[in-house]
Tab-separated table of C-alpha atoms in Angstrom:
chain	number	residue	atom	x	y	z
A	1	MET	CA	-199.725	-53.450	-55.016
A	2	THR	CA	-196.491	-54.006	-53.108
A	3	GLU	CA	-197.011	-54.598	-49.416
A	4	ASN	CA	-194.699	-53.329	-46.719
A	5	VAL	CA	-193.201	-56.106	-44.623
A	6	LEU	CA	-191.947	-55.354	-41.146
A	7	GLN	CA	-190.270	-57.827	-38.858
A	8	LYS	CA	-190.473	-57.507	-35.102
A	9	SER	CA	-189.776	-60.010	-32.367
A	10	LEU	CA	-191.641	-61.329	-29.386
A	11	HIS	CA	-190.280	-62.985	-26.285
A	12	PHE	CA	-191.143	-66.397	-24.911
A	13	TYR	CA	-189.400	-68.077	-22.014
A	14	GLN	CA	-186.605	-70.535	-22.926
A	15	SER	CA	-186.796	-69.430	-26.569
A	16	ASP	CA	-184.567	-67.181	-28.595
A	17	ALA	CA	-186.329	-64.104	-29.971
A	18	ILE	CA	-189.306	-65.145	-32.115
A	19	ALA	CA	-189.605	-63.325	-35.434
A	20	VAL	CA	-192.996	-61.773	-36.196
A	21	ASP	CA	-193.815	-60.872	-39.794
A	22	ILE	CA	-196.142	-57.913	-40.337
A	23	TYR	CA	-197.538	-57.410	-43.851
A	24	HIS	CA	-199.348	-54.102	-44.113
A	25	GLN	CA	-200.598	-51.263	-46.266
A	26	LEU	CA	-201.375	-47.801	-44.933
A	27	ASN	CA	-204.995	-47.811	-46.123
A	28	ASN	CA	-205.871	-51.333	-44.983
A	29	LYS	CA	-208.502	-51.314	-42.250
A	30	THR	CA	-208.410	-54.890	-40.932
A	31	ASN	CA	-205.610	-56.737	-39.148
A	32	ILE	CA	-205.569	-60.525	-39.300
A	33	ILE	CA	-203.388	-62.473	-36.871
A	34	LEU	CA	-202.650	-65.852	-38.451
A	35	LEU	CA	-202.255	-68.810	-36.078
A	36	PRO	CA	-200.994	-71.935	-37.877
A	37	ALA	CA	-201.808	-75.593	-37.434
A	38	LEU	CA	-199.784	-77.895	-35.219
A	39	GLY	CA	-196.349	-78.597	-36.669
A	40	VAL	CA	-196.864	-76.442	-39.768
A	41	ALA	CA	-194.237	-73.766	-40.396
A	42	ILE	CA	-195.626	-70.334	-41.184
A	43	SER	CA	-193.712	-70.390	-44.475
A	44	LYS	CA	-196.264	-72.953	-45.716
A	45	TYR	CA	-198.930	-70.233	-45.529
A	46	ASP	CA	-197.192	-67.819	-47.882
A	47	THR	CA	-199.835	-68.146	-50.624
A	48	LEU	CA	-202.600	-67.525	-48.083
A	49	ILE	CA	-200.762	-64.510	-46.681
A	50	GLN	CA	-200.201	-62.998	-50.115
A	51	THR	CA	-203.838	-63.591	-51.083
A	52	LEU	CA	-205.055	-61.885	-47.906
A	53	VAL	CA	-202.749	-58.933	-48.555
A	54	GLN	CA	-204.041	-58.663	-52.133
A	55	HIS	CA	-207.547	-58.378	-50.665
A	56	ASN	CA	-206.486	-55.429	-48.498
A	57	PHE	CA	-205.903	-57.190	-45.195
A	58	ASN	CA	-202.895	-56.637	-42.972
A	59	VAL	CA	-201.416	-59.927	-41.761
A	60	ILE	CA	-199.418	-60.524	-38.582
A	61	THR	CA	-197.942	-63.947	-37.963
A	62	ALA	CA	-195.178	-65.984	-36.370
A	63	ASP	CA	-194.114	-69.591	-35.924
A	64	TYR	CA	-194.983	-71.133	-32.581
A	65	PRO	CA	-192.109	-71.376	-30.080
A	66	GLY	CA	-189.675	-74.128	-30.999
A	67	CYS	CA	-191.296	-74.548	-34.415
A	68	GLY	CA	-190.454	-73.465	-37.959
A	69	ARG	CA	-187.527	-71.057	-37.993
A	70	ASN	CA	-187.472	-70.631	-34.212
A	71	THR	CA	-184.687	-71.865	-31.972
A	72	PRO	CA	-184.185	-73.860	-29.917
A	73	THR	CA	-186.546	-76.544	-31.159
A	74	VAL	CA	-188.949	-78.307	-28.823
A	75	SER	CA	-187.216	-80.926	-26.700
A	76	ALA	CA	-187.399	-82.596	-23.310
A	77	ASP	CA	-185.928	-79.357	-21.945
A	78	PHE	CA	-188.185	-76.923	-23.849
A	79	ASP	CA	-191.844	-77.378	-23.036
A	80	TYR	CA	-195.049	-75.322	-23.040
A	81	GLY	CA	-198.798	-75.798	-23.238
A	82	TYR	CA	-201.952	-74.159	-24.554
A	83	ALA	CA	-202.071	-71.813	-21.554
A	84	ASP	CA	-198.588	-70.487	-22.296
A	85	LEU	CA	-199.545	-69.641	-25.879
A	86	LEU	CA	-202.745	-67.990	-24.636
A	87	GLY	CA	-200.981	-66.078	-21.887
A	88	TYR	CA	-197.702	-65.035	-23.515
A	89	PHE	CA	-197.532	-65.720	-27.258
A	90	ILE	CA	-200.885	-64.472	-28.572
A	91	PRO	CA	-201.099	-61.330	-26.380
A	92	GLN	CA	-197.844	-60.039	-27.863
A	93	LEU	CA	-199.193	-60.547	-31.390
A	94	VAL	CA	-202.394	-58.744	-30.399
A	95	GLN	CA	-200.405	-55.823	-29.001
A	96	MET	CA	-198.391	-55.579	-32.226
A	97	SER	CA	-201.673	-55.532	-34.127
A	98	LYS	CA	-202.991	-52.687	-31.972
A	99	ASP	CA	-199.741	-50.764	-32.407
A	100	LEU	CA	-200.234	-51.028	-36.171
A	101	LEU	CA	-203.962	-50.287	-36.219
A	102	ASP	CA	-205.885	-49.492	-33.066
A	103	GLN	CA	-208.912	-51.683	-33.588
A	104	LYS	CA	-210.128	-55.128	-32.627
A	105	PRO	CA	-208.002	-57.678	-34.525
A	106	VAL	CA	-209.175	-60.869	-36.193
A	107	LEU	CA	-207.586	-64.121	-35.029
A	108	LEU	CA	-207.510	-66.531	-37.972
A	109	GLY	CA	-206.659	-70.013	-36.788
A	110	HIS	CA	-206.092	-73.206	-38.752
A	111	SER	CA	-206.677	-76.437	-36.813
A	112	LEU	CA	-204.748	-75.932	-33.525
A	113	GLY	CA	-204.793	-72.215	-34.321
A	114	GLY	CA	-208.592	-72.365	-34.317
A	115	HIS	CA	-208.584	-73.919	-30.840
A	116	LEU	CA	-206.307	-71.148	-29.584
A	117	ALA	CA	-208.310	-68.369	-31.247
A	118	THR	CA	-211.528	-69.702	-29.724
A	119	LEU	CA	-210.044	-69.972	-26.242
A	120	TYR	CA	-208.440	-66.522	-26.424
A	121	ALA	CA	-211.813	-65.059	-27.384
A	122	GLN	CA	-213.329	-66.426	-24.173
A	123	HIS	CA	-212.017	-63.446	-22.228
A	124	GLU	CA	-210.612	-60.992	-24.792
A	125	GLU	CA	-212.149	-58.716	-27.438
A	126	VAL	CA	-211.202	-60.300	-30.760
A	127	ASP	CA	-213.061	-61.552	-33.801
A	128	VAL	CA	-212.345	-65.162	-34.733
A	129	ILE	CA	-212.053	-67.137	-37.956
A	130	GLY	CA	-211.517	-70.874	-37.576
A	131	ILE	CA	-210.592	-72.878	-40.661
A	132	ALA	CA	-210.471	-76.691	-40.743
A	133	THR	CA	-210.753	-76.791	-36.964
A	134	GLY	CA	-213.005	-78.202	-34.293
A	135	ASN	CA	-213.469	-79.517	-30.780
A	136	ILE	CA	-211.431	-82.720	-30.805
A	137	GLY	CA	-213.419	-84.414	-28.025
A	138	PHE	CA	-213.893	-88.036	-29.124
A	139	LEU	CA	-217.683	-87.824	-28.815
A	140	ASN	CA	-217.663	-85.367	-31.727
A	141	TRP	CA	-216.523	-88.087	-34.159
A	142	ASN	CA	-218.168	-91.009	-35.917
A	143	LEU	CA	-217.221	-94.554	-34.899
A	144	LYS	CA	-214.144	-94.708	-37.141
A	145	GLY	CA	-213.081	-91.247	-36.015
A	146	LYS	CA	-213.504	-92.182	-32.340
A	147	PHE	CA	-211.244	-95.190	-32.808
A	148	ASN	CA	-208.589	-93.219	-34.684
A	149	ILE	CA	-208.387	-90.279	-32.302
A	150	LEU	CA	-208.318	-92.459	-29.185
A	151	LYS	CA	-205.584	-94.527	-30.816
A	152	ALA	CA	-203.687	-91.295	-31.511
A	153	VAL	CA	-203.918	-90.309	-27.833
A	154	THR	CA	-202.466	-93.680	-26.826
A	155	VAL	CA	-199.623	-93.499	-29.348
A	156	PHE	CA	-198.791	-89.866	-28.577
A	157	ASN	CA	-198.641	-90.368	-24.831
A	158	THR	CA	-196.536	-93.504	-25.172
A	159	MET	CA	-194.045	-91.546	-27.274
A	160	ILE	CA	-194.119	-88.622	-24.843
A	161	TYR	CA	-193.409	-90.974	-21.938
A	162	LYS	CA	-190.306	-92.177	-23.787
A	163	ASP	CA	-188.922	-88.846	-25.077
A	164	ASP	CA	-190.534	-86.189	-22.835
A	165	TYR	CA	-191.873	-84.520	-25.996
A	166	LEU	CA	-193.738	-85.756	-29.085
A	167	ALA	CA	-191.400	-86.711	-31.922
A	168	GLY	CA	-194.262	-86.297	-34.379
A	169	TYR	CA	-191.977	-86.406	-37.409
A	170	LYS	CA	-191.556	-90.143	-36.771
A	171	ILE	CA	-195.254	-90.804	-37.419
A	172	GLY	CA	-196.178	-88.025	-39.841
A	173	PHE	CA	-197.914	-85.847	-37.242
A	174	GLY	CA	-196.300	-82.440	-36.971
A	175	ASN	CA	-192.611	-82.184	-36.153
A	176	LYS	CA	-191.328	-81.856	-32.585
A	177	GLU	CA	-194.317	-80.995	-30.418
A	178	ALA	CA	-194.252	-79.853	-26.806
A	179	LYS	CA	-195.119	-82.358	-24.086
A	180	THR	CA	-197.606	-80.174	-22.197
A	181	LEU	CA	-199.238	-78.961	-25.422
A	182	MET	CA	-199.941	-82.536	-26.476
A	183	GLN	CA	-201.082	-83.539	-22.998
A	184	ASP	CA	-203.544	-80.626	-23.099
A	185	TRP	CA	-204.662	-81.840	-26.537
A	186	SER	CA	-205.112	-85.383	-25.244
A	187	LYS	CA	-207.197	-84.256	-22.252
A	188	THR	CA	-209.540	-82.417	-24.592
A	189	VAL	CA	-209.946	-85.562	-26.694
A	190	LEU	CA	-210.983	-87.469	-23.576
A	191	THR	CA	-213.153	-84.787	-21.939
A	192	GLY	CA	-214.489	-82.701	-24.822
A	193	HIS	CA	-213.738	-79.437	-23.005
A	194	TYR	CA	-210.911	-77.002	-22.225
A	195	LYS	CA	-211.452	-76.428	-18.497
A	196	HIS	CA	-208.035	-77.913	-17.736
A	197	ILE	CA	-206.563	-75.013	-19.738
A	198	ILE	CA	-208.781	-71.976	-19.087
A	199	GLY	CA	-210.848	-72.864	-16.028
A	200	ASP	CA	-214.472	-71.783	-16.371
A	201	GLU	CA	-215.834	-71.767	-19.911
A	202	VAL	CA	-218.226	-69.114	-21.201
A	203	ILE	CA	-220.208	-68.392	-24.347
A	204	SER	CA	-218.411	-65.525	-26.076
A	205	ASP	CA	-220.174	-62.491	-27.542
A	206	ASN	CA	-217.323	-62.029	-30.031
A	207	VAL	CA	-218.228	-62.637	-33.650
A	208	ALA	CA	-216.881	-65.805	-35.226
A	209	LEU	CA	-216.711	-67.515	-38.595
A	210	PHE	CA	-215.936	-71.210	-39.006
A	211	ILE	CA	-215.099	-72.715	-42.402
A	212	GLN	CA	-215.386	-76.500	-42.548
A	213	MET	CA	-213.899	-78.417	-45.466
A	214	LYS	CA	-215.812	-81.249	-47.095
A	215	ASN	CA	-214.087	-84.622	-46.533
A	216	ASP	CA	-211.861	-83.174	-43.821
A	217	GLU	CA	-211.229	-86.260	-41.711
A	218	PHE	CA	-209.276	-84.271	-39.112
A	219	ALA	CA	-212.026	-81.695	-38.496
A	220	PRO	CA	-215.427	-83.139	-39.476
A	221	LEU	CA	-218.539	-80.963	-39.353
A	222	SER	CA	-219.646	-82.346	-35.976
A	223	SER	CA	-216.297	-81.317	-34.493
A	224	THR	CA	-216.432	-77.837	-36.041
A	225	LEU	CA	-219.968	-77.294	-34.749
A	226	ALA	CA	-218.897	-78.317	-31.251
A	227	LEU	CA	-216.095	-75.723	-31.222
A	228	SER	CA	-218.367	-73.034	-32.678
A	229	ARG	CA	-220.691	-73.391	-29.679
A	230	TYR	CA	-218.232	-71.368	-27.622
A	231	PHE	CA	-219.713	-68.343	-29.439
A	232	LYS	CA	-223.216	-66.913	-29.114
A	233	ASN	CA	-223.862	-66.425	-32.839
A	234	PRO	CA	-221.187	-68.153	-34.930
A	235	GLN	CA	-221.416	-68.299	-38.706
A	236	ILE	CA	-220.662	-71.704	-40.219
A	237	GLU	CA	-219.621	-72.125	-43.842
A	238	ARG	CA	-219.006	-75.461	-45.554
A	239	LEU	CA	-216.590	-75.437	-48.477
A	240	ASP	CA	-216.158	-78.185	-51.059
A	241	LEU	CA	-212.720	-78.030	-52.672
A	242	THR	CA	-212.522	-81.720	-53.538
A	243	GLN	CA	-212.835	-81.041	-57.274
A	244	ASP	CA	-210.218	-78.283	-57.171
A	245	ILE	CA	-207.572	-79.593	-54.798
A	246	GLN	CA	-206.317	-83.142	-54.397
A	247	GLY	CA	-204.975	-84.526	-51.148
A	248	ASN	CA	-205.755	-84.065	-47.473
A	249	GLN	CA	-208.581	-81.526	-47.325
A	250	HIS	CA	-207.536	-80.514	-43.811
A	251	SER	CA	-204.468	-78.706	-45.114
A	252	ALA	CA	-204.423	-78.782	-48.932
A	253	TRP	CA	-206.521	-75.595	-49.084
A	254	ILE	CA	-203.556	-73.447	-48.019
A	255	LYS	CA	-202.026	-74.060	-51.461
A	256	GLN	CA	-205.089	-72.601	-53.222
A	257	PRO	CA	-206.775	-70.325	-50.665
A	258	GLU	CA	-208.711	-68.039	-53.022
A	259	LYS	CA	-212.176	-69.409	-52.166
A	260	VAL	CA	-211.384	-69.329	-48.469
A	261	VAL	CA	-210.263	-65.700	-48.690
A	262	SER	CA	-213.399	-64.830	-50.671
A	263	ILE	CA	-215.554	-66.155	-47.815
A	264	ILE	CA	-213.453	-64.228	-45.307
A	265	GLN	CA	-213.778	-61.012	-47.291
A	266	SER	CA	-217.566	-61.327	-47.521
A	267	TRP	CA	-217.789	-62.028	-43.802
A	268	ILE	CA	-215.564	-59.078	-42.859
A	269	LYS	CA	-217.741	-56.765	-44.977
A	270	ARG	CA	-220.968	-58.034	-43.401
């Protein structure tokens, strides 16, 4: 099967046009909008995208503003937060999905993408798949995790104070990350909620699947469960890839996503 690939563009303030890749087949009945992790270019998800397409899913995706192939890059002069992605970036992807296939899309989010998908589903009709993601509130971690994530907040905000954005490439955390985005992230670590981003929080009736990776130190089970509680009846799946894939289990799965896609396919067909 050879998929058709369209490229459209969306608009985001201060950014040049943002390329949106649309992989589709005429007979496919499900659209998946892929939201990447923080600082990860969408090109890194090519194997996942191709595997989803091979399983008869349409895929719509784009790099976040200032990330990946987008210009300009994040800087002291180019800033945005969670609310901007929820209010401007994701709605344009959803509209492109509806233009392609007029049905409720699936937001598939990895890490940060899972946060965004969950928050978008608070007030919009979308299904959600969160992979290697969770509520990053420090109370959702064990003692070592609490220490590490609170240390990260301190380091990140010190760097932001100096540069007016997070130069994550200097410490192996993302690339250039927006000041307000990381301040939103930090507030969630300290409070355990997202009220500073979306106001009142609700329990969503949208259906949701969360896949938690064994030995994922960046999204442990307790964190994933805490994020899943934003849905009335979430499905939680634990996946052990430690014998199949070496390295950081938070992100190594995107290189060999077959088992992840198999879970997704079974869930979609439920």
